[in-house]
C-alpha positions as a Markdown table, in Angstrom:
| # | Residue | x | y | z |
|---|---|---|---|---|
| 1 | Unk | -12.8 | 5.5 | 9.3 |
| 2 | Unk | -12.5 | 1.7 | 9.7 |
| 3 | Unk | -9.8 | -0.6 | 8.7 |
| 4 | Unk | -11.1 | -2.2 | 6.0 |
| 5 | Unk | -11.6 | 1.6 | 4.4 |
| 6 | Unk | -8.2 | 2.4 | 5.3 |
| 7 | Unk | -6.7 | -0.6 | 3.9 |
| 8 | Unk | -8.2 | -0.4 | 0.1 |
| 9 | Unk | -7.6 | 3.9 | -0.1 |
| 10 | Unk | -3.9 | 3.0 | 1.3 |
| 11 | Unk | -3.7 | 0.1 | -0.9 |
| 12 | Unk | -4.9 | 2.5 | -4.1 |
| 13 | Unk | -2.7 | 5.8 | -3.0 |
| 14 | Unk | 0.3 | 3.6 | -3.6 |
| 15 | Unk | -1.0 | 1.7 | -6.8 |
| 16 | Unk | -2.3 | 5.8 | -8.0 |
| 17 | Unk | -0.8 | 8.2 | -6.8 |
| 18 | Unk | 3.0 | 7.7 | -6.0 |
| 19 | Unk | 5.9 | 8.1 | -8.4 |
| 20 | Unk | 7.9 | 4.7 | -7.8 |
| 21 | Unk | 11.8 | 5.2 | -9.5 |
| 22 | Unk | 12.6 | 3.6 | -12.2 |
| 23 | Unk | 14.8 | 0.4 | -11.8 |
| 24 | Unk | 18.1 | 2.0 | -13.0 |
| 25 | Unk | 17.3 | 5.0 | -10.7 |
| 26 | Unk | 17.4 | 2.9 | -7.5 |
| 27 | Unk | 20.7 | 1.3 | -9.4 |
| 28 | Unk | 22.6 | 4.3 | -9.3 |
| 29 | Unk | 21.4 | 5.4 | -6.1 |
| 30 | Unk | 22.3 | 2.4 | -4.5 |
| 31 | Unk | 25.9 | 2.5 | -5.7 |
| 32 | Unk | 26.0 | 6.3 | -4.7 |
| 33 | Unk | 25.0 | 5.0 | -1.4 |
| 34 | Unk | 27.0 | 2.3 | -1.1 |
| 35 | Unk | 30.7 | 4.4 | -2.1 |
| 36 | Unk | 29.5 | 7.1 | -0.1 |
| 37 | Unk | 29.6 | 5.0 | 2.6 |
| 38 | Unk | 32.9 | 3.5 | 2.0 |
| 39 | Unk | 34.2 | 6.7 | 2.2 |
| 40 | Unk | 32.8 | 7.9 | 5.0 |
| 41 | Unk | 33.8 | 4.6 | 6.6 |
| 42 | Unk | 37.5 | 4.8 | 5.4 |
| 43 | Unk | 37.3 | 8.7 | 6.8 |
| 44 | Unk | 36.6 | 7.8 | 10.1 |
| 45 | Unk | 38.9 | 4.4 | 10.8 |
| 46 | Unk | 41.6 | 6.9 | 9.6 |
| 47 | Unk | 41.1 | 9.4 | 11.7 |
| 48 | Unk | 40.1 | 7.1 | 14.8 |
| 49 | Unk | 43.8 | 5.2 | 14.0 |
| 50 | Unk | 45.5 | 9.2 | 13.5 |
| 51 | Unk | 43.8 | 10.1 | 16.9 |
| 52 | Unk | 44.6 | 6.5 | 18.8 |
| 53 | Unk | 48.6 | 6.9 | 17.4 |
| 54 | Unk | 48.5 | 10.3 | 18.7 |
| 55 | Unk | 47.1 | 9.5 | 22.3 |
| 56 | Unk | 49.4 | 6.5 | 22.0 |
| 57 | Unk | 52.6 | 8.4 | 21.2 |
| 58 | Unk | 51.2 | 10.9 | 24.2 |
| 59 | Unk | 50.7 | 8.2 | 26.7 |
| 60 | Unk | 54.2 | 7.1 | 26.4 |
| 61 | Unk | 56.0 | 10.2 | 26.7 |
| 62 | Unk | 55.1 | 9.7 | 30.5 |
Protein backbone atom coordinates (compact mmCIF):
# COMPACT_ATOMS: atom_id res chain seq x y z
CA UNK A 1 0.00 0.00 0.00
CA UNK A 2 1.56 3.27 -1.05
CA UNK A 3 1.20 6.67 0.58
CA UNK A 4 -1.05 8.14 -2.12
CA UNK A 5 -3.53 5.28 -1.78
CA UNK A 6 -3.48 5.64 2.01
CA UNK A 7 -4.24 9.37 1.82
CA UNK A 8 -7.07 8.88 -0.68
CA UNK A 9 -8.66 6.14 1.43
CA UNK A 10 -8.27 8.20 4.61
CA UNK A 11 -10.01 11.20 3.05
CA UNK A 12 -12.81 8.96 1.76
CA UNK A 13 -13.28 7.41 5.19
CA UNK A 14 -13.39 10.83 6.91
CA UNK A 15 -16.00 12.10 4.45
CA UNK A 16 -18.26 9.06 4.09
CA UNK A 17 -17.82 6.68 7.02
CA UNK A 18 -17.30 8.94 10.06
CA UNK A 19 -20.39 10.21 11.85
CA UNK A 20 -19.74 13.82 12.81
CA UNK A 21 -21.74 15.35 15.67
CA UNK A 22 -23.99 18.34 15.16
CA UNK A 23 -22.67 21.78 16.15
CA UNK A 24 -25.18 22.07 19.02
CA UNK A 25 -23.99 18.74 20.41
CA UNK A 26 -20.40 19.97 20.31
CA UNK A 27 -21.41 23.16 22.13
CA UNK A 28 -23.21 21.19 24.83
CA UNK A 29 -20.23 18.88 25.26
CA UNK A 30 -17.82 21.82 25.46
CA UNK A 31 -19.93 23.52 28.13
CA UNK A 32 -20.14 20.28 30.08
CA UNK A 33 -16.36 19.84 29.95
CA UNK A 34 -15.78 23.45 31.04
CA UNK A 35 -18.21 23.18 33.98
CA UNK A 36 -16.81 19.82 35.08
CA UNK A 37 -13.25 21.17 34.86
CA UNK A 38 -14.16 24.21 36.91
CA UNK A 39 -15.86 22.09 39.58
CA UNK A 40 -12.90 19.70 39.67
CA UNK A 41 -10.44 22.62 39.98
CA UNK A 42 -12.45 24.15 42.82
CA UNK A 43 -12.63 20.85 44.70
CA UNK A 44 -8.90 20.21 44.31
CA UNK A 45 -8.16 23.82 45.31
CA UNK A 46 -10.33 23.46 48.42
CA UNK A 47 -8.60 20.20 49.37
CA UNK A 48 -5.19 21.81 48.85
CA UNK A 49 -6.10 24.87 50.93
CA UNK A 50 -7.49 22.70 53.72
CA UNK A 51 -4.42 20.47 53.75
CA UNK A 52 -2.13 23.52 53.76
CA UNK A 53 -3.99 25.01 56.76
CA UNK A 54 -3.90 21.73 58.64
CA UNK A 55 -0.17 21.34 58.04
CA UNK A 56 0.50 24.96 59.07
CA UNK A 57 -1.49 24.45 62.25
CA UNK A 58 0.32 21.17 62.96
CA UNK A 59 3.81 22.65 62.42
CA UNK A 60 2.98 25.68 64.56
CA UNK A 61 2.36 23.32 67.49
CA UNK A 62 6.08 22.48 67.62
